[in-house]
PDB file of C-alpha atoms in Angstrom:
ATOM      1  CA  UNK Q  11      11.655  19.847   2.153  1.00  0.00           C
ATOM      2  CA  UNK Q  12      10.547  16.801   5.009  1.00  0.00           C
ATOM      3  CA  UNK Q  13       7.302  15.162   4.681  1.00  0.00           C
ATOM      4  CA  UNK Q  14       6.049  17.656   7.165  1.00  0.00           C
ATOM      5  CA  UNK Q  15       6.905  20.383   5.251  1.00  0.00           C
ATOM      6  CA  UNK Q  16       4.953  18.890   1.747  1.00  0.00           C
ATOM      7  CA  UNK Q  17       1.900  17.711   3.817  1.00  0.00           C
ATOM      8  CA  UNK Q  18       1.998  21.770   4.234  1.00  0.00           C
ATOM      9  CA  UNK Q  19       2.362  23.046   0.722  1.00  0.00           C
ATOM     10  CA  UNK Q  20      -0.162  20.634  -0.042  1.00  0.00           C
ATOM     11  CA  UNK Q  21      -2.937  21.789   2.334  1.00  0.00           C
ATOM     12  CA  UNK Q  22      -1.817  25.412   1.158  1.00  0.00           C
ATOM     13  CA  UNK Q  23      -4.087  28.081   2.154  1.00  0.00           C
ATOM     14  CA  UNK Q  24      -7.104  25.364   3.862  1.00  0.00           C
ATOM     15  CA  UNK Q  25      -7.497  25.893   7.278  1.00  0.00           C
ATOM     16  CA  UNK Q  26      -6.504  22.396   9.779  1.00  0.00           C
ATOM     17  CA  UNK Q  27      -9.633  22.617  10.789  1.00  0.00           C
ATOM     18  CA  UNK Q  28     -10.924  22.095   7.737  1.00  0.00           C
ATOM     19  CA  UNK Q  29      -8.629  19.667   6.137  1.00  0.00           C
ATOM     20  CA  UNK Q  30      -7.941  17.213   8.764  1.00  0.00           C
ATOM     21  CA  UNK Q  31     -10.970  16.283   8.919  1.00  0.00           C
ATOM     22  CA  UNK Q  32     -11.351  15.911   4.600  1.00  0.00           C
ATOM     23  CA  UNK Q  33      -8.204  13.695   4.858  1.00  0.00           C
ATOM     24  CA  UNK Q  34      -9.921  11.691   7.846  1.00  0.00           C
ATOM     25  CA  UNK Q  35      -7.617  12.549  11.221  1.00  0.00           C
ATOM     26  CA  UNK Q  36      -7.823  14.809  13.964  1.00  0.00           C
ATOM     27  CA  UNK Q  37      -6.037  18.144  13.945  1.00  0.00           C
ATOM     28  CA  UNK Q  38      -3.914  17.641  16.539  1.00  0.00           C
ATOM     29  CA  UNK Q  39      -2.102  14.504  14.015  1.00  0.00           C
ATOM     30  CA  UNK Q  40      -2.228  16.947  11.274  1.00  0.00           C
ATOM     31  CA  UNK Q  41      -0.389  18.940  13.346  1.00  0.00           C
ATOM     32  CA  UNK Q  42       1.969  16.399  14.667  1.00  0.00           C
ATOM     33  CA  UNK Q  43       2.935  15.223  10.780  1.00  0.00           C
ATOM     34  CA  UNK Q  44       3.367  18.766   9.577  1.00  0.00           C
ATOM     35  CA  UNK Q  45       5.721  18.993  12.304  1.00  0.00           C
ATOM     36  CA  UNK Q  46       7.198  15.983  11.573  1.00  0.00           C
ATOM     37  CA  UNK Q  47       7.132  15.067  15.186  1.00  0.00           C
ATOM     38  CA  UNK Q  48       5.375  12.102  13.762  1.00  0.00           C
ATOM     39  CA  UNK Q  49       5.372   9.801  10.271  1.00  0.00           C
ATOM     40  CA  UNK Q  50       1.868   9.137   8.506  1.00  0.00           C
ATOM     41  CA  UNK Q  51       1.159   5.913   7.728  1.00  0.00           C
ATOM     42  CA  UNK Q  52       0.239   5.100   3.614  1.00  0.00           C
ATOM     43  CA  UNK Q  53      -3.056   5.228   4.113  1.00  0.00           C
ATOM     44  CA  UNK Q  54      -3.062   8.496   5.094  1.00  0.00           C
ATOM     45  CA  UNK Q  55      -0.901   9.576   2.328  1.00  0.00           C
ATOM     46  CA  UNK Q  56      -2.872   7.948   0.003  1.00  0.00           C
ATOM     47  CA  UNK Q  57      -6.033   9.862   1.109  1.00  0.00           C
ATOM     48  CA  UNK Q  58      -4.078  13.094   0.797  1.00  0.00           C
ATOM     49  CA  UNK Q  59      -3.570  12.800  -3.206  1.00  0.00           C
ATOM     50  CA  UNK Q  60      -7.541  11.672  -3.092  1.00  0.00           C
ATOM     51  CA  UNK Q  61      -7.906  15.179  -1.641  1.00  0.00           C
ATOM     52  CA  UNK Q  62      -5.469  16.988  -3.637  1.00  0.00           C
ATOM     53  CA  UNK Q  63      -4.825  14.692  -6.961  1.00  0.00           C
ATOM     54  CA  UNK Q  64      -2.986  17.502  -8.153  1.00  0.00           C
ATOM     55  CA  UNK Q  65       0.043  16.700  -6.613  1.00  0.00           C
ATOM     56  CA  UNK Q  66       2.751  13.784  -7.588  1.00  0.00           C
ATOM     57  CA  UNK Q  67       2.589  10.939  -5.309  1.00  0.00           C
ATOM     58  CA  UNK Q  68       6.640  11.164  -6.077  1.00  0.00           C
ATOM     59  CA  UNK Q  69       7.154  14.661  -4.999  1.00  0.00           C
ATOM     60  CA  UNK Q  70       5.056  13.861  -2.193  1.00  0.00           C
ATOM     61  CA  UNK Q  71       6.618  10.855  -0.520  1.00  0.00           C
ATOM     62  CA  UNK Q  72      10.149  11.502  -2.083  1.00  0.00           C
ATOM     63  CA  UNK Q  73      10.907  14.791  -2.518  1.00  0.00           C
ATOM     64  CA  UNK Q  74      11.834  14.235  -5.688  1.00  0.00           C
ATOM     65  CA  UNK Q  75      10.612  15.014  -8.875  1.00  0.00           C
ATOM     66  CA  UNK Q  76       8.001  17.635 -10.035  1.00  0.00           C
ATOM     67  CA  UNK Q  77       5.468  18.917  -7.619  1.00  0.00           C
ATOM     68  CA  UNK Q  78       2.574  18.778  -9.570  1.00  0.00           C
ATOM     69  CA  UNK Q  79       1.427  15.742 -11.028  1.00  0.00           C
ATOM     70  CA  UNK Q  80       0.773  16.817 -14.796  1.00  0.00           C
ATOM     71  CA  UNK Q  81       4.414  17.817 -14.461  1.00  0.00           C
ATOM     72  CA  UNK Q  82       5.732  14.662 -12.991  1.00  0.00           C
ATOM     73  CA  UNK Q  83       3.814  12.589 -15.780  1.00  0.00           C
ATOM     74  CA  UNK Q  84       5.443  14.494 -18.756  1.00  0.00           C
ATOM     75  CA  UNK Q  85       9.129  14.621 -17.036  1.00  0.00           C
ATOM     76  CA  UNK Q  86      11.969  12.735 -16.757  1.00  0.00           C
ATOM     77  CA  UNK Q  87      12.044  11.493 -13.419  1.00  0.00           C
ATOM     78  CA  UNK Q  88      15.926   9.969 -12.979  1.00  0.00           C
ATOM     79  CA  UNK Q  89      19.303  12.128 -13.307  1.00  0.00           C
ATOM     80  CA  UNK Q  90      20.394   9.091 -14.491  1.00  0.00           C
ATOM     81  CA  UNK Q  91      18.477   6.862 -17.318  1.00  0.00           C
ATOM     82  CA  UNK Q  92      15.444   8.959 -17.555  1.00  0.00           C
ATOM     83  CA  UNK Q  93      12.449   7.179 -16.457  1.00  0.00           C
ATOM     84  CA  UNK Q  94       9.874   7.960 -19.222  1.00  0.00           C
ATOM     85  CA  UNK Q  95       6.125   8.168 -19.327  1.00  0.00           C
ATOM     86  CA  UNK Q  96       6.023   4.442 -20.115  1.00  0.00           C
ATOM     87  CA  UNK Q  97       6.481   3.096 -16.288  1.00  0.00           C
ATOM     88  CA  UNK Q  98       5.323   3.926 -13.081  1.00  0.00           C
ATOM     89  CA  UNK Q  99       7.005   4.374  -9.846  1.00  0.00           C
ATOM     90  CA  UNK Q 100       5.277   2.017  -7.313  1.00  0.00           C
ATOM     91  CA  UNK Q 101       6.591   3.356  -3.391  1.00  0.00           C
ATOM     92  CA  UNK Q 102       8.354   0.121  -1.638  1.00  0.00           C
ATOM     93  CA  UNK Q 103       7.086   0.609   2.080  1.00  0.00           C
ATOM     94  CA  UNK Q 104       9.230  -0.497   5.201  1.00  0.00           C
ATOM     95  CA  UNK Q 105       6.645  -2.385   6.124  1.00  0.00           C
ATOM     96  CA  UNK Q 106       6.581  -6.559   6.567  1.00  0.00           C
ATOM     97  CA  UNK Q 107       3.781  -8.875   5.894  1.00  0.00           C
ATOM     98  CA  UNK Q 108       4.012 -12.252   7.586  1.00  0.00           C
ATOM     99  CA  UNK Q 109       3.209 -15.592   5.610  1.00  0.00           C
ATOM    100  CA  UNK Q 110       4.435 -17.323   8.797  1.00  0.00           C
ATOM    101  CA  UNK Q 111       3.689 -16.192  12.451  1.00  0.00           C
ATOM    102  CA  UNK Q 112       3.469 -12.760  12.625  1.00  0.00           C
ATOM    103  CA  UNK Q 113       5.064  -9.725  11.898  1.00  0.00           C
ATOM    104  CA  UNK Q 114       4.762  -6.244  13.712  1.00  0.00           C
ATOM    105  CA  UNK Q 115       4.942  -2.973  11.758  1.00  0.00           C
ATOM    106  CA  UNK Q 116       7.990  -1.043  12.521  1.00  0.00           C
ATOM    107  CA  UNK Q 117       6.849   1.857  10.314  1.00  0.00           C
ATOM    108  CA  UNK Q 118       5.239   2.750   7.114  1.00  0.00           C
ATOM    109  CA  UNK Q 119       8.045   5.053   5.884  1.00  0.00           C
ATOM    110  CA  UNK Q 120       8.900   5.157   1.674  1.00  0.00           C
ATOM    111  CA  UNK Q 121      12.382   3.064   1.270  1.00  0.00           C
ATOM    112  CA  UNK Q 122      12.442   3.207  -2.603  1.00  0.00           C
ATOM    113  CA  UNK Q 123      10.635   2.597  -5.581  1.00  0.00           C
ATOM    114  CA  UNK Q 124      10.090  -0.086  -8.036  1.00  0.00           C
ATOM    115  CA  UNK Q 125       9.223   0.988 -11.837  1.00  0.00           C
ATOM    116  CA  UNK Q 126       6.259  -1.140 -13.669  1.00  0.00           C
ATOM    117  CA  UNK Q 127       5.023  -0.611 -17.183  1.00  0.00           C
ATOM    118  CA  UNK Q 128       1.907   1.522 -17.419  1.00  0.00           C
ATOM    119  CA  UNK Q 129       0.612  -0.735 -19.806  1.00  0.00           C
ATOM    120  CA  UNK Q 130       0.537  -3.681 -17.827  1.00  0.00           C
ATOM    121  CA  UNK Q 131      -0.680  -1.976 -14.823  1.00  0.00           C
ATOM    122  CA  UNK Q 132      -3.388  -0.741 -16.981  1.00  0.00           C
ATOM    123  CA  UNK Q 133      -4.195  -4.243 -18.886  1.00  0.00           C
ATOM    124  CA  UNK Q 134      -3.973  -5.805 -14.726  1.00  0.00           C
ATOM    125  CA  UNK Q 135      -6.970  -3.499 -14.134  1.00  0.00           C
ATOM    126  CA  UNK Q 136      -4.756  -1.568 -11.178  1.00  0.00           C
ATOM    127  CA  UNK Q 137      -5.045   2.136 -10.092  1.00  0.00           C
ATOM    128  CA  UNK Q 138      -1.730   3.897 -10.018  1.00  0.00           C
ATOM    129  CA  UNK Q 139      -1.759   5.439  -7.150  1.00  0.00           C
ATOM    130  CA  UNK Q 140      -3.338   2.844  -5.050  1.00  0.00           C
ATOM    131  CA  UNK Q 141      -0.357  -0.109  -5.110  1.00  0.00           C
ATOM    132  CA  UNK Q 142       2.365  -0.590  -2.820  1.00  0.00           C
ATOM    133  CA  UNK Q 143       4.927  -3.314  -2.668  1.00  0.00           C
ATOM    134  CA  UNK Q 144       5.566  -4.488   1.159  1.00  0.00           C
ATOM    135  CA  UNK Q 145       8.197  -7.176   1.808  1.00  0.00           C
ATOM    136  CA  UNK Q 146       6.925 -10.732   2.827  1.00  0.00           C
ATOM    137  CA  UNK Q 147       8.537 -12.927   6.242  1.00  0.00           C
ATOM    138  CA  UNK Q 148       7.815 -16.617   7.454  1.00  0.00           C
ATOM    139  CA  UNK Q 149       7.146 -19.771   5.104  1.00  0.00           C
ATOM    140  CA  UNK Q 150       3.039 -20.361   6.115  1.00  0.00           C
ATOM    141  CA  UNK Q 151       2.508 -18.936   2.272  1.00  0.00           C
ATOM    142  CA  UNK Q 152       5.477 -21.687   0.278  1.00  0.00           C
ATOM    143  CA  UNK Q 153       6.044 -22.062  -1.851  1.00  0.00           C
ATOM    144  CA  UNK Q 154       3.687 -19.762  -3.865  1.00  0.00           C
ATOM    145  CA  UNK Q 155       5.256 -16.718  -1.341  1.00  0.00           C
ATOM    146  CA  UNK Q 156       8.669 -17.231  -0.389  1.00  0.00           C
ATOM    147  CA  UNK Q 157      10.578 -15.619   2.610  1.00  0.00           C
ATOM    148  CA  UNK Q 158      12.064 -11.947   1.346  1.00  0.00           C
ATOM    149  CA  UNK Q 159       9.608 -12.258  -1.582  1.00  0.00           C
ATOM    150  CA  UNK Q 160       8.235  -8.369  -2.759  1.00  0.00           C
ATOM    151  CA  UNK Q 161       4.606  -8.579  -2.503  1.00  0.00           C
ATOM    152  CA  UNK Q 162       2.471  -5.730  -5.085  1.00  0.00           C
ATOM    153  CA  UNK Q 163      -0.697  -4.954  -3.388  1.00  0.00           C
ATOM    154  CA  UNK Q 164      -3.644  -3.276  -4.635  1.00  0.00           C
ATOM    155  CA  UNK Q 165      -5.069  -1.530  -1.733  1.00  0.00           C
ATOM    156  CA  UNK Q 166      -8.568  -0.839  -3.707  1.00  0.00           C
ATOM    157  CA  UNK Q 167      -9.253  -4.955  -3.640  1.00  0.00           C
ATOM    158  CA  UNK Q 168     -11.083  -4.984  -1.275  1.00  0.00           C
ATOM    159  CA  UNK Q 169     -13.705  -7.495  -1.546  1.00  0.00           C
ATOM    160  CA  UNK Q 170     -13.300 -11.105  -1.159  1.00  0.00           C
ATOM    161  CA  UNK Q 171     -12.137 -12.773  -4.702  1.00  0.00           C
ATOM    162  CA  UNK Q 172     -12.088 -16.322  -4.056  1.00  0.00           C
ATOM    163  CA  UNK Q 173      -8.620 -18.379  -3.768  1.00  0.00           C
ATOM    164  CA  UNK Q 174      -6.777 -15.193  -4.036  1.00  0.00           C
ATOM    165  CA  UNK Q 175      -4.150 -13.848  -2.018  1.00  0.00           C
ATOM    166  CA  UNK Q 176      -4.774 -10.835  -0.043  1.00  0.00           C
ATOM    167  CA  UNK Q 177      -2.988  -8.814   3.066  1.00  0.00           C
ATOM    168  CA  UNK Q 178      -4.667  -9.140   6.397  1.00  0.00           C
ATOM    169  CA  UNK Q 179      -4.549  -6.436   9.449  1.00  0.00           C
ATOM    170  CA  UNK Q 180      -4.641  -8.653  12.700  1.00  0.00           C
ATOM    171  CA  UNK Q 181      -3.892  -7.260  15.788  1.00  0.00           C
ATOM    172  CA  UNK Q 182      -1.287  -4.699  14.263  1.00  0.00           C
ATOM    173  CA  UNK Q 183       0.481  -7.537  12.132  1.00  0.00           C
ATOM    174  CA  UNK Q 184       0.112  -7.949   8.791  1.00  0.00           C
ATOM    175  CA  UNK Q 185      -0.372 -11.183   7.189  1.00  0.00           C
ATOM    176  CA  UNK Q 186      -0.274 -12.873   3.638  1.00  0.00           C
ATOM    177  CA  UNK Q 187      -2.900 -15.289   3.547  1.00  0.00           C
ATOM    178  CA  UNK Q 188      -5.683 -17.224   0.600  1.00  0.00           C
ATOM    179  CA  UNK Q 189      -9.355 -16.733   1.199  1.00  0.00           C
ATOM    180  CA  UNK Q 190     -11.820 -18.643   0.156  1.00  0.00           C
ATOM    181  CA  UNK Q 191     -15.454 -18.585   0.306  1.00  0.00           C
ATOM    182  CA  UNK Q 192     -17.087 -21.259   3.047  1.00  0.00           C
ATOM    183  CA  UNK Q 193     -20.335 -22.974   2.063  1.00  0.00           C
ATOM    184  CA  UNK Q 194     -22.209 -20.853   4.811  1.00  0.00           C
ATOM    185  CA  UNK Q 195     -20.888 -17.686   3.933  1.00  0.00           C
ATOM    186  CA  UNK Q 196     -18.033 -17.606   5.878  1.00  0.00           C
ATOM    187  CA  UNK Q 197     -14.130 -17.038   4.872  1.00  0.00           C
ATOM    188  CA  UNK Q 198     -11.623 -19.852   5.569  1.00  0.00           C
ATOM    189  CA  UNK Q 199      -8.241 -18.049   5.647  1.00  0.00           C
ATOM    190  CA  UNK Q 200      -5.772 -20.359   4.217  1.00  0.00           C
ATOM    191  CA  UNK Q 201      -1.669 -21.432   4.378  1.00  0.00           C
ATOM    192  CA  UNK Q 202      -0.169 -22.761   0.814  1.00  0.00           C
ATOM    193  CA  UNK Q 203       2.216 -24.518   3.614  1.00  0.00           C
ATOM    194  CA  UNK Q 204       0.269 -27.766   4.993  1.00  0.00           C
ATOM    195  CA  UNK Q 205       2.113 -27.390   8.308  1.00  0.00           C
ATOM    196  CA  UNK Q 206      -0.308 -24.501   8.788  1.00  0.00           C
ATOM    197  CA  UNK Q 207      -3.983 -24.464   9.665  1.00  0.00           C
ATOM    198  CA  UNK Q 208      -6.820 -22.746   8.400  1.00  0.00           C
ATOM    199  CA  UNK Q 209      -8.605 -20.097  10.432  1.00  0.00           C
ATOM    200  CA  UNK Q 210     -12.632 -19.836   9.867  1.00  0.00           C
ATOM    201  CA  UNK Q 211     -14.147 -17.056  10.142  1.00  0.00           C
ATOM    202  CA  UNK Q 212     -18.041 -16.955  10.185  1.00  0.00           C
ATOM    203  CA  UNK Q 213     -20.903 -15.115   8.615  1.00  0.00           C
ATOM    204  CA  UNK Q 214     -21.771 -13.149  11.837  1.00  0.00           C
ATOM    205  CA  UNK Q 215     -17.636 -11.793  12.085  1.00  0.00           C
ATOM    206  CA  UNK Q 216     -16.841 -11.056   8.331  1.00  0.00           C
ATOM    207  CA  UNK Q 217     -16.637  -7.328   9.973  1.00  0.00           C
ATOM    208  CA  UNK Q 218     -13.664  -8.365  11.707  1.00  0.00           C
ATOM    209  CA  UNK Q 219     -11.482  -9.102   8.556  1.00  0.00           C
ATOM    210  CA  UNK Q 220      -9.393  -6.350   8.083  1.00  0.00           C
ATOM    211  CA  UNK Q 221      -8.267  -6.189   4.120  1.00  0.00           C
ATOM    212  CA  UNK Q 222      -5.605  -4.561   3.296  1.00  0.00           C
ATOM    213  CA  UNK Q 223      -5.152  -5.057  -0.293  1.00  0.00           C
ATOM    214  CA  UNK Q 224      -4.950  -8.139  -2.827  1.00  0.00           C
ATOM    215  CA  UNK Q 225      -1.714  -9.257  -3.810  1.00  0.00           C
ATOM    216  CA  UNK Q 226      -1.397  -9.384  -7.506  1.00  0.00           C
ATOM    217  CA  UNK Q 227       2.659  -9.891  -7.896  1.00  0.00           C
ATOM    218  CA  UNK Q 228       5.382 -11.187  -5.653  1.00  0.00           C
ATOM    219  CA  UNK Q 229       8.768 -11.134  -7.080  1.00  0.00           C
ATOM    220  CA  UNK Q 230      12.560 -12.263  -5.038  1.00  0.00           C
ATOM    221  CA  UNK Q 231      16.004 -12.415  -5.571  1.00  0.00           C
ATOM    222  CA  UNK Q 232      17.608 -15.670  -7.132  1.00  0.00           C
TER     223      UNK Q 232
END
């Protein structure tokens, strides 16, 4: 089955007019992605197992798998080496985040999948099914984020811890960058790299910070 074709059995016997707008688009993109005459983006896939959390988020992106998530949880998961109940699969997005000058999305589209014990995702405070790993480009972030790093985000963080780490939306780019809190109430987005400067954004425009998710792992080849 495509993507188009799952985004189908999924919505089942519901009406588009009805479920487009419980998953937050208009028909005519429900349409266009159960045709597959268009990808969703992870957002929107995302919102679709917060409207139907019956369903694996593995089936559903991949294919693969068990349909059903109380399936997919008690089932091996990998011809080869099963993949037991003790990690999760966290989906690796084709998607780049800069940590230098910008980087456009090319597409949100699954590429593979990166296991992570359940236990430490549960003892790191993370939902399961709201992390994605994105790849990181540029050097603004050195050396705490490295060019080619894997970034883990948790798309639920969104609220402004300070010093953390966190994935910007500006102007369709996505960007790694530290916040921290201003004395006035502002947000000072920050580069580790000292060659970079800070951008301030005040009180009156905190509505125009666009927070993706809080990045609570990077790991990269050696």
């Amino acid at each position: 089955m495509t993507l188009g074709e799952r985004l189908k059995k999924v919505r089942g016997g519901v009406s588009r007019d009805k479920f487009a707008p419980d998953t937050g688009i208009s028909k005519t993109a429900l349409v266009n992605y159960e045709s597959d005459s268009r990808s969703p983006n992870a957002d929107y896939l995302i919102k679709v197992l917060e409207v139907c959390p019956e369903y694996s988020p593995q089936w559903l992106l991949t294919g693969e798998g068990p349909m059903l998530r109380a399936e997919a949880e008690s089932t091996c998961l990998h011809a080869d080496g099963c993949l037991n109940g003790d990690f999760l699969l966290v989906p690796h997005y084709n998607v780049s985040a800069s940590a230098g000058g910008g980087a456009i999305i090319e597409s949100e589209q699954v590429v593979d999948h990166l296991a992570f014990k359940r236990k430490w995702v549960r003892e790191m405070g993370l939902q399961a099914d709201r992390l994605a790993l994105i790849n990181a480009i540029g050097d603004s972030m050195r050396p705490t984020i490295q060019e080619g790093n894997l970034l883990l985000v948790d798309l639920n963080q969104l609220h402004v811890q300070d010093g953390a780490i966190y994935i910007l939306m500006m102007n369709s780019t996505l960007i790694a960058k530290r916040l921290q809190r201003n004395i006035d109430g502002g947000i000072i987005v920050k580069s580790d790299n000292k060659d970079y400067s800070d951008l301030f954004v005040g009180p009156k425009d905190l509505g125009q910070l666009n927070i993706v998710g809080k990045v609570v792992w990077a790991g990269r080849k050696m």
